[in-house]
Amino acid sequence: MLFLTQEARDRLLLEDEVAPMPRAQVTRILKEAGLRPTRQRIALGCLIFGDGHRHLTAEHLHLEALEAGISLSLATVYNTLFQFDEAGLIRRVSVNSGKAYYDTDPGDHHHFYIEDEDRIIDIAPDRISVDGLPEPPPGYAISKVDVVIRLKRIEGVG
Amino acid sequence: MLFLTQEARDRLLLEDEVAPMPRAQVTRILKEAGLRPTRQRIALGCLIFGDGHRHLTAEHLHLEALEAGISLSLATVYNTLFQFDEAGLIRRVSVNSGKAYYDTDPGDHHHFYIEDEDRIIDIAPDRISVDGLPEPPPGYAISKVDVVIRLKRIEGVG
DNA sequence: CTCAATGCAAAGTATTTGCAACCGA
DNA sequence: TCGGTTGCAAATACTTTGCATTGAG
């Protein structure tokens, strides 16, 4: 599927330094994921996969698309994000804010969440480990482990 | 107001046998938490603190209140849950479902979440530990660590 | 050309806000 | 009494659905 080595990722980032990922490449990714490469998906894919790793809300991505001259509805952005998540291309992140965030890095890692600023920061995958994972109840299996470390600004600094 | 004879009080307690924490106790809890003990808060407090540890949505609690003959609006339930969470009396739990869950056990523990059934299960606090907590960025301190273990039903069983 | 798949308007659900009413001191 | 607090109607924010249209094969 689509798990890149760090090296491969770095190479990608260099190639696409500022710009979005080329359409041809996005098309390939979509096909491999079993998603029909439609105009809208390709456009969103270019934005999502091209510009480094980020944490996007549907609304933010919609704005970016409009700014880039791509005209589509917010609902389509929601649906597309949902499908990309299902396909493992991106990862929905759950924080307590009402909004849903999507991490453009689908790799296995966890997150800081700064409530006051409604901002998410990646935690490097090797910096944290969960021990003593409990047995799931009979009939169930673990599908994913989400760790969110909630941060608050230290008062009286500066 | 609400001055009952001893007899009336006894009757009430009998009537509510299965149910909730006594109003006096809830009133004390609220005062200690710095929350004014209003009619609505006391009523919700009785439901929340009385009946063992549970995972409630605002809507569910609202229904319970109505069934118990307490008339209040859903908005008040939301506000009350928010305030109880702020005060540390209960704990908001973040899962990917759109809804917010409130755990009536504010103690330090984590959760299983069964997506398909939209259900939350407590993990005993000693059954899990997170190692190698990373340094927060400068200027920030860790306020809470949330671990959610997502479960899926094992297929082909039975 | 064909029809499963898509994109979006409209609908639905979850939550917050602003302010009249209230009540604890 | 009376002013900070509260509770709720109304508004907002977020997300999903149903179906006419489309465009990939």
PDB file of N, CA and C in Angstrom, chain B residues 42-119:
ATOM      1  N   ILE B  42     -28.717  20.203  40.634  1.00  0.00           N
ATOM      2  CA  ILE B  42     -28.900  19.168  41.648  1.00  0.00           C
ATOM      3  C   ILE B  42     -29.556  17.943  41.029  1.00  0.00           C
ATOM      4  N   ALA B  43     -30.586  18.206  40.240  1.00  0.00           N
ATOM      5  CA  ALA B  43     -31.293  17.088  39.618  1.00  0.00           C
ATOM      6  C   ALA B  43     -30.355  16.276  38.728  1.00  0.00           C
ATOM      7  N   LEU B  44     -29.603  16.966  37.870  1.00  0.00           N
ATOM      8  CA  LEU B  44     -28.682  16.254  36.989  1.00  0.00           C
ATOM      9  C   LEU B  44     -27.586  15.575  37.800  1.00  0.00           C
ATOM     10  N   GLY B  45     -27.121  16.259  38.835  1.00  0.00           N
ATOM     11  CA  GLY B  45     -26.099  15.679  39.696  1.00  0.00           C
ATOM     12  C   GLY B  45     -26.559  14.366  40.314  1.00  0.00           C
ATOM     13  N   CYS B  46     -27.795  14.327  40.759  1.00  0.00           N
ATOM     14  CA  CYS B  46     -28.329  13.091  41.331  1.00  0.00           C
ATOM     15  C   CYS B  46     -28.240  11.951  40.324  1.00  0.00           C
ATOM     16  N   LEU B  47     -28.615  12.241  39.094  1.00  0.00           N
ATOM     17  CA  LEU B  47     -28.561  11.206  38.059  1.00  0.00           C
ATOM     18  C   LEU B  47     -27.120  10.810  37.743  1.00  0.00           C
ATOM     19  N   ILE B  48     -26.257  11.815  37.642  1.00  0.00           N
ATOM     20  CA  ILE B  48     -24.888  11.560  37.210  1.00  0.00           C
ATOM     21  C   ILE B  48     -24.072  10.829  38.267  1.00  0.00           C
ATOM     22  N   PHE B  49     -24.170  11.303  39.517  1.00  0.00           N
ATOM     23  CA  PHE B  49     -23.299  10.742  40.551  1.00  0.00           C
ATOM     24  C   PHE B  49     -23.898   9.502  41.195  1.00  0.00           C
ATOM     25  N   GLY B  50     -25.204   9.306  40.989  1.00  0.00           N
ATOM     26  CA  GLY B  50     -25.870   8.274  41.771  1.00  0.00           C
ATOM     27  C   GLY B  50     -25.745   6.866  41.251  1.00  0.00           C
ATOM     28  N   ASP B  51     -25.725   6.695  39.965  1.00  0.00           N
ATOM     29  CA  ASP B  51     -26.042   5.372  39.451  1.00  0.00           C
ATOM     30  C   ASP B  51     -24.847   4.631  38.883  1.00  0.00           C
ATOM     31  N   GLY B  52     -23.766   4.599  39.644  1.00  0.00           N
ATOM     32  CA  GLY B  52     -22.578   3.901  39.160  1.00  0.00           C
ATOM     33  C   GLY B  52     -21.876   4.708  38.088  1.00  0.00           C
ATOM     34  N   HIS B  53     -20.838   4.140  37.536  1.00  0.00           N
ATOM     35  CA  HIS B  53     -20.073   4.850  36.529  1.00  0.00           C
ATOM     36  C   HIS B  53     -20.593   4.538  35.143  1.00  0.00           C
ATOM     37  N   ARG B  54     -20.829   5.616  34.383  1.00  0.00           N
ATOM     38  CA  ARG B  54     -21.416   5.421  33.057  1.00  0.00           C
ATOM     39  C   ARG B  54     -20.807   6.379  32.053  1.00  0.00           C
ATOM     40  N   HIS B  55     -21.183   6.183  30.801  1.00  0.00           N
ATOM     41  CA  HIS B  55     -20.724   7.062  29.729  1.00  0.00           C
ATOM     42  C   HIS B  55     -21.944   7.644  29.043  1.00  0.00           C
ATOM     43  N   LEU B  56     -22.168   8.908  29.281  1.00  0.00           N
ATOM     44  CA  LEU B  56     -23.400   9.535  28.839  1.00  0.00           C
ATOM     45  C   LEU B  56     -23.175  10.556  27.731  1.00  0.00           C
ATOM     46  N   THR B  57     -24.134  10.623  26.822  1.00  0.00           N
ATOM     47  CA  THR B  57     -24.176  11.781  25.928  1.00  0.00           C
ATOM     48  C   THR B  57     -25.174  12.768  26.518  1.00  0.00           C
ATOM     49  N   ALA B  58     -25.090  13.991  26.045  1.00  0.00           N
ATOM     50  CA  ALA B  58     -26.012  15.017  26.521  1.00  0.00           C
ATOM     51  C   ALA B  58     -27.448  14.569  26.286  1.00  0.00           C
ATOM     52  N   GLU B  59     -27.685  14.055  25.116  1.00  0.00           N
ATOM     53  CA  GLU B  59     -29.042  13.663  24.768  1.00  0.00           C
ATOM     54  C   GLU B  59     -29.576  12.556  25.682  1.00  0.00           C
ATOM     55  N   HIS B  60     -28.734  11.574  25.949  1.00  0.00           N
ATOM     56  CA  HIS B  60     -29.126  10.478  26.804  1.00  0.00           C
ATOM     57  C   HIS B  60     -29.503  10.981  28.203  1.00  0.00           C
ATOM     58  N   LEU B  61     -28.656  11.847  28.732  1.00  0.00           N
ATOM     59  CA  LEU B  61     -28.915  12.385  30.070  1.00  0.00           C
ATOM     60  C   LEU B  61     -30.196  13.208  30.091  1.00  0.00           C
ATOM     61  N   HIS B  62     -30.408  13.949  29.018  1.00  0.00           N
ATOM     62  CA  HIS B  62     -31.627  14.748  28.916  1.00  0.00           C
ATOM     63  C   HIS B  62     -32.856  13.842  28.984  1.00  0.00           C
ATOM     64  N   LEU B  63     -32.797  12.755  28.234  1.00  0.00           N
ATOM     65  CA  LEU B  63     -33.891  11.787  28.258  1.00  0.00           C
ATOM     66  C   LEU B  63     -34.130  11.243  29.660  1.00  0.00           C
ATOM     67  N   GLU B  64     -33.061  10.843  30.302  1.00  0.00           N
ATOM     68  CA  GLU B  64     -33.175  10.322  31.667  1.00  0.00           C
ATOM     69  C   GLU B  64     -33.852  11.329  32.578  1.00  0.00           C
ATOM     70  N   ALA B  65     -33.456  12.571  32.431  1.00  0.00           N
ATOM     71  CA  ALA B  65     -34.030  13.618  33.277  1.00  0.00           C
ATOM     72  C   ALA B  65     -35.527  13.735  33.031  1.00  0.00           C
ATOM     73  N   LEU B  66     -35.900  13.762  31.761  1.00  0.00           N
ATOM     74  CA  LEU B  66     -37.323  13.863  31.440  1.00  0.00           C
ATOM     75  C   LEU B  66     -38.096  12.680  32.022  1.00  0.00           C
ATOM     76  N   GLU B  67     -37.519  11.496  31.854  1.00  0.00           N
ATOM     77  CA  GLU B  67     -38.171  10.300  32.393  1.00  0.00           C
ATOM     78  C   GLU B  67     -38.325  10.377  33.911  1.00  0.00           C
ATOM     79  N   ALA B  68     -37.354  11.018  34.541  1.00  0.00           N
ATOM     80  CA  ALA B  68     -37.411  11.152  35.999  1.00  0.00           C
ATOM     81  C   ALA B  68     -38.321  12.300  36.416  1.00  0.00           C
ATOM     82  N   GLY B  69     -38.962  12.926  35.438  1.00  0.00           N
ATOM     83  CA  GLY B  69     -39.908  13.990  35.762  1.00  0.00           C
ATOM     84  C   GLY B  69     -39.263  15.354  35.960  1.00  0.00           C
ATOM     85  N   ILE B  70     -37.985  15.458  35.573  1.00  0.00           N
ATOM     86  CA  ILE B  70     -37.298  16.738  35.679  1.00  0.00           C
ATOM     87  C   ILE B  70     -37.395  17.438  34.339  1.00  0.00           C
ATOM     88  N   SER B  71     -37.934  18.639  34.344  1.00  0.00           N
ATOM     89  CA  SER B  71     -38.133  19.327  33.084  1.00  0.00           C
ATOM     90  C   SER B  71     -37.051  20.377  32.877  1.00  0.00           C
ATOM     91  N   LEU B  72     -36.193  20.159  31.912  1.00  0.00           N
ATOM     92  CA  LEU B  72     -35.172  21.159  31.565  1.00  0.00           C
ATOM     93  C   LEU B  72     -34.802  21.006  30.106  1.00  0.00           C
ATOM     94  N   SER B  73     -34.142  22.019  29.572  1.00  0.00           N
ATOM     95  CA  SER B  73     -33.840  21.991  28.143  1.00  0.00           C
ATOM     96  C   SER B  73     -32.523  21.282  27.869  1.00  0.00           C
ATOM     97  N   LEU B  74     -32.418  20.800  26.642  1.00  0.00           N
ATOM     98  CA  LEU B  74     -31.199  20.110  26.241  1.00  0.00           C
ATOM     99  C   LEU B  74     -29.990  21.028  26.371  1.00  0.00           C
ATOM    100  N   ALA B  75     -30.185  22.302  26.067  1.00  0.00           N
ATOM    101  CA  ALA B  75     -29.069  23.248  26.161  1.00  0.00           C
ATOM    102  C   ALA B  75     -28.526  23.302  27.581  1.00  0.00           C
ATOM    103  N   THR B  76     -29.406  23.273  28.538  1.00  0.00           N
ATOM    104  CA  THR B  76     -28.973  23.301  29.933  1.00  0.00           C
ATOM    105  C   THR B  76     -28.169  22.051  30.271  1.00  0.00           C
ATOM    106  N   VAL B  77     -28.573  20.932  29.726  1.00  0.00           N
ATOM    107  CA  VAL B  77     -27.816  19.709  29.952  1.00  0.00           C
ATOM    108  C   VAL B  77     -26.407  19.868  29.389  1.00  0.00           C
ATOM    109  N   TYR B  78     -26.305  20.395  28.176  1.00  0.00           N
ATOM    110  CA  TYR B  78     -24.979  20.633  27.596  1.00  0.00           C
ATOM    111  C   TYR B  78     -24.148  21.534  28.496  1.00  0.00           C
ATOM    112  N   ASN B  79     -24.733  22.655  28.881  1.00  0.00           N
ATOM    113  CA  ASN B  79     -23.983  23.600  29.709  1.00  0.00           C
ATOM    114  C   ASN B  79     -23.555  22.970  31.024  1.00  0.00           C
ATOM    115  N   THR B  80     -24.459  22.220  31.613  1.00  0.00           N
ATOM    116  CA  THR B  80     -24.158  21.593  32.897  1.00  0.00           C
ATOM    117  C   THR B  80     -23.028  20.572  32.758  1.00  0.00           C
ATOM    118  N   LEU B  81     -23.084  19.778  31.727  1.00  0.00           N
ATOM    119  CA  LEU B  81     -22.031  18.795  31.512  1.00  0.00           C
ATOM    120  C   LEU B  81     -20.691  19.494  31.319  1.00  0.00           C
ATOM    121  N   PHE B  82     -20.715  20.572  30.558  1.00  0.00           N
ATOM    122  CA  PHE B  82     -19.483  21.347  30.340  1.00  0.00           C
ATOM    123  C   PHE B  82     -18.912  21.836  31.664  1.00  0.00           C
ATOM    124  N   GLN B  83     -19.800  22.396  32.504  1.00  0.00           N
ATOM    125  CA  GLN B  83     -19.351  22.925  33.792  1.00  0.00           C
ATOM    126  C   GLN B  83     -18.844  21.822  34.716  1.00  0.00           C
ATOM    127  N   PHE B  84     -19.535  20.711  34.747  1.00  0.00           N
ATOM    128  CA  PHE B  84     -19.096  19.596  35.591  1.00  0.00           C
ATOM    129  C   PHE B  84     -17.729  19.100  35.124  1.00  0.00           C
ATOM    130  N   ASP B  85     -17.520  19.087  33.824  1.00  0.00           N
ATOM    131  CA  ASP B  85     -16.229  18.665  33.293  1.00  0.00           C
ATOM    132  C   ASP B  85     -15.132  19.636  33.710  1.00  0.00           C
ATOM    133  N   GLU B  86     -15.395  20.914  33.535  1.00  0.00           N
ATOM    134  CA  GLU B  86     -14.442  21.952  33.949  1.00  0.00           C
ATOM    135  C   GLU B  86     -14.067  21.803  35.416  1.00  0.00           C
ATOM    136  N   ALA B  87     -15.070  21.466  36.221  1.00  0.00           N
ATOM    137  CA  ALA B  87     -14.863  21.354  37.659  1.00  0.00           C
ATOM    138  C   ALA B  87     -14.209  20.031  38.050  1.00  0.00           C
ATOM    139  N   GLY B  88     -14.030  19.157  37.078  1.00  0.00           N
ATOM    140  CA  GLY B  88     -13.382  17.880  37.360  1.00  0.00           C
ATOM    141  C   GLY B  88     -14.306  16.837  37.966  1.00  0.00           C
ATOM    142  N   LEU B  89     -15.595  17.087  37.935  1.00  0.00           N
ATOM    143  CA  LEU B  89     -16.543  16.136  38.521  1.00  0.00           C
ATOM    144  C   LEU B  89     -16.813  14.970  37.575  1.00  0.00           C
ATOM    145  N   ILE B  90     -16.719  15.237  36.296  1.00  0.00           N
ATOM    146  CA  ILE B  90     -16.873  14.204  35.285  1.00  0.00           C
ATOM    147  C   ILE B  90     -15.793  14.444  34.233  1.00  0.00           C
ATOM    148  N   ARG B  91     -15.766  13.623  33.206  1.00  0.00           N
ATOM    149  CA  ARG B  91     -14.688  13.753  32.237  1.00  0.00           C
ATOM    150  C   ARG B  91     -15.186  13.565  30.817  1.00  0.00           C
ATOM    151  N   ARG B  92     -14.942  14.568  30.017  1.00  0.00           N
ATOM    152  CA  ARG B  92     -15.323  14.477  28.626  1.00  0.00           C
ATOM    153  C   ARG B  92     -14.407  13.494  27.917  1.00  0.00           C
ATOM    154  N   VAL B  93     -14.990  12.618  27.114  1.00  0.00           N
ATOM    155  CA  VAL B  93     -14.204  11.626  26.398  1.00  0.00           C
ATOM    156  C   VAL B  93     -14.315  11.873  24.905  1.00  0.00           C
ATOM    157  N   SER B  94     -13.166  11.877  24.265  1.00  0.00           N
ATOM    158  CA  SER B  94     -13.116  12.203  22.851  1.00  0.00           C
ATOM    159  C   SER B  94     -12.967  10.951  22.011  1.00  0.00           C
ATOM    160  N   VAL B  95     -13.985  10.616  21.255  1.00  0.00           N
ATOM    161  CA  VAL B  95     -13.847   9.552  20.278  1.00  0.00           C
ATOM    162  C   VAL B  95     -14.206  10.137  18.923  1.00  0.00           C
ATOM    163  N   ASN B  96     -14.000   9.381  17.877  1.00  0.00           N
ATOM    164  CA  ASN B  96     -14.191   9.975  16.555  1.00  0.00           C
ATOM    165  C   ASN B  96     -15.651  10.201  16.183  1.00  0.00           C
ATOM    166  N   SER B  97     -16.544   9.586  16.904  1.00  0.00           N
ATOM    167  CA  SER B  97     -17.949   9.831  16.595  1.00  0.00           C
ATOM    168  C   SER B  97     -18.232  11.308  16.805  1.00  0.00           C
ATOM    169  N   GLY B  98     -19.154  11.842  16.068  1.00  0.00           N
ATOM    170  CA  GLY B  98     -19.470  13.257  16.200  1.00  0.00           C
ATOM    171  C   GLY B  98     -19.828  13.663  17.620  1.00  0.00           C
ATOM    172  N   LYS B  99     -20.455  12.766  18.341  1.00  0.00           N
ATOM    173  CA  LYS B  99     -20.963  13.100  19.662  1.00  0.00           C
ATOM    174  C   LYS B  99     -19.876  13.197  20.721  1.00  0.00           C
ATOM    175  N   ALA B 100     -20.150  13.952  21.780  1.00  0.00           N
ATOM    176  CA  ALA B 100     -19.267  13.992  22.941  1.00  0.00           C
ATOM    177  C   ALA B 100     -19.828  13.078  24.013  1.00  0.00           C
ATOM    178  N   TYR B 101     -18.959  12.272  24.611  1.00  0.00           N
ATOM    179  CA  TYR B 101     -19.367  11.429  25.719  1.00  0.00           C
ATOM    180  C   TYR B 101     -18.809  11.996  27.008  1.00  0.00           C
ATOM    181  N   TYR B 102     -19.563  11.830  28.087  1.00  0.00           N
ATOM    182  CA  TYR B 102     -19.074  12.228  29.391  1.00  0.00           C
ATOM    183  C   TYR B 102     -19.008  11.006  30.289  1.00  0.00           C
ATOM    184  N   ASP B 103     -17.831  10.795  30.856  1.00  0.00           N
ATOM    185  CA  ASP B 103     -17.602   9.673  31.752  1.00  0.00           C
ATOM    186  C   ASP B 103     -17.895  10.146  33.166  1.00  0.00           C
ATOM    187  N   THR B 104     -18.818   9.472  33.844  1.00  0.00           N
ATOM    188  CA  THR B 104     -19.170   9.903  35.196  1.00  0.00           C
ATOM    189  C   THR B 104     -18.074   9.541  36.200  1.00  0.00           C
ATOM    190  N   ASP B 105     -17.052   8.836  35.745  1.00  0.00           N
ATOM    191  CA  ASP B 105     -15.885   8.587  36.585  1.00  0.00           C
ATOM    192  C   ASP B 105     -14.761   9.522  36.150  1.00  0.00           C
ATOM    193  N   PRO B 106     -14.434  10.527  36.985  1.00  0.00           N
ATOM    194  CA  PRO B 106     -13.408  11.487  36.585  1.00  0.00           C
ATOM    195  C   PRO B 106     -11.998  10.969  36.828  1.00  0.00           C
ATOM    196  N   GLY B 107     -11.866   9.787  37.414  1.00  0.00           N
ATOM    197  CA  GLY B 107     -10.543   9.256  37.750  1.00  0.00           C
ATOM    198  C   GLY B 107      -9.691   9.011  36.511  1.00  0.00           C
ATOM    199  N   ASP B 108      -8.409   8.781  36.747  1.00  0.00           N
ATOM    200  CA  ASP B 108      -7.447   8.642  35.662  1.00  0.00           C
ATOM    201  C   ASP B 108      -7.523   7.240  35.064  1.00  0.00           C
ATOM    202  N   HIS B 109      -8.111   7.142  33.900  1.00  0.00           N
ATOM    203  CA  HIS B 109      -8.170   5.855  33.224  1.00  0.00           C
ATOM    204  C   HIS B 109      -8.445   6.100  31.739  1.00  0.00           C
ATOM    205  N   HIS B 110      -8.346   5.036  30.962  1.00  0.00           N
ATOM    206  CA  HIS B 110      -8.521   5.212  29.523  1.00  0.00           C
ATOM    207  C   HIS B 110      -9.688   4.369  29.015  1.00  0.00           C
ATOM    208  N   HIS B 111      -9.843   4.352  27.674  1.00  0.00           N
ATOM    209  CA  HIS B 111     -11.092   3.785  27.139  1.00  0.00           C
ATOM    210  C   HIS B 111     -10.926   2.929  25.889  1.00  0.00           C
ATOM    211  N   PHE B 112     -11.728   1.888  25.850  1.00  0.00           N
ATOM    212  CA  PHE B 112     -12.012   1.221  24.592  1.00  0.00           C
ATOM    213  C   PHE B 112     -13.148   1.957  23.909  1.00  0.00           C
ATOM    214  N   TYR B 113     -13.110   1.963  22.599  1.00  0.00           N
ATOM    215  CA  TYR B 113     -14.252   2.518  21.864  1.00  0.00           C
ATOM    216  C   TYR B 113     -14.619   1.567  20.740  1.00  0.00           C
ATOM    217  N   ILE B 114     -15.873   1.102  20.761  1.00  0.00           N
ATOM    218  CA  ILE B 114     -16.351   0.199  19.718  1.00  0.00           C
ATOM    219  C   ILE B 114     -17.154   1.009  18.718  1.00  0.00           C
ATOM    220  N   GLU B 115     -16.527   1.238  17.585  1.00  0.00           N
ATOM    221  CA  GLU B 115     -17.095   2.115  16.574  1.00  0.00           C
ATOM    222  C   GLU B 115     -18.479   1.649  16.130  1.00  0.00           C
ATOM    223  N   ASP B 116     -18.532   0.375  15.782  1.00  0.00           N
ATOM    224  CA  ASP B 116     -19.753  -0.153  15.181  1.00  0.00           C
ATOM    225  C   ASP B 116     -20.965   0.007  16.100  1.00  0.00           C
ATOM    226  N   GLU B 117     -20.697   0.001  17.387  1.00  0.00           N
ATOM    227  CA  GLU B 117     -21.812   0.056  18.337  1.00  0.00           C
ATOM    228  C   GLU B 117     -21.873   1.409  19.031  1.00  0.00           C
ATOM    229  N   ASP B 118     -20.942   2.286  18.684  1.00  0.00           N
ATOM    230  CA  ASP B 118     -20.884   3.599  19.304  1.00  0.00           C
ATOM    231  C   ASP B 118     -20.920   3.473  20.836  1.00  0.00           C
ATOM    232  N   ARG B 119     -20.012   2.644  21.344  1.00  0.00           N
ATOM    233  CA  ARG B 119     -20.041   2.319  22.762  1.00  0.00           C
ATOM    234  C   ARG B 119     -18.646   2.475  23.366  1.00  0.00           C
TER     235      ARG B 119
END
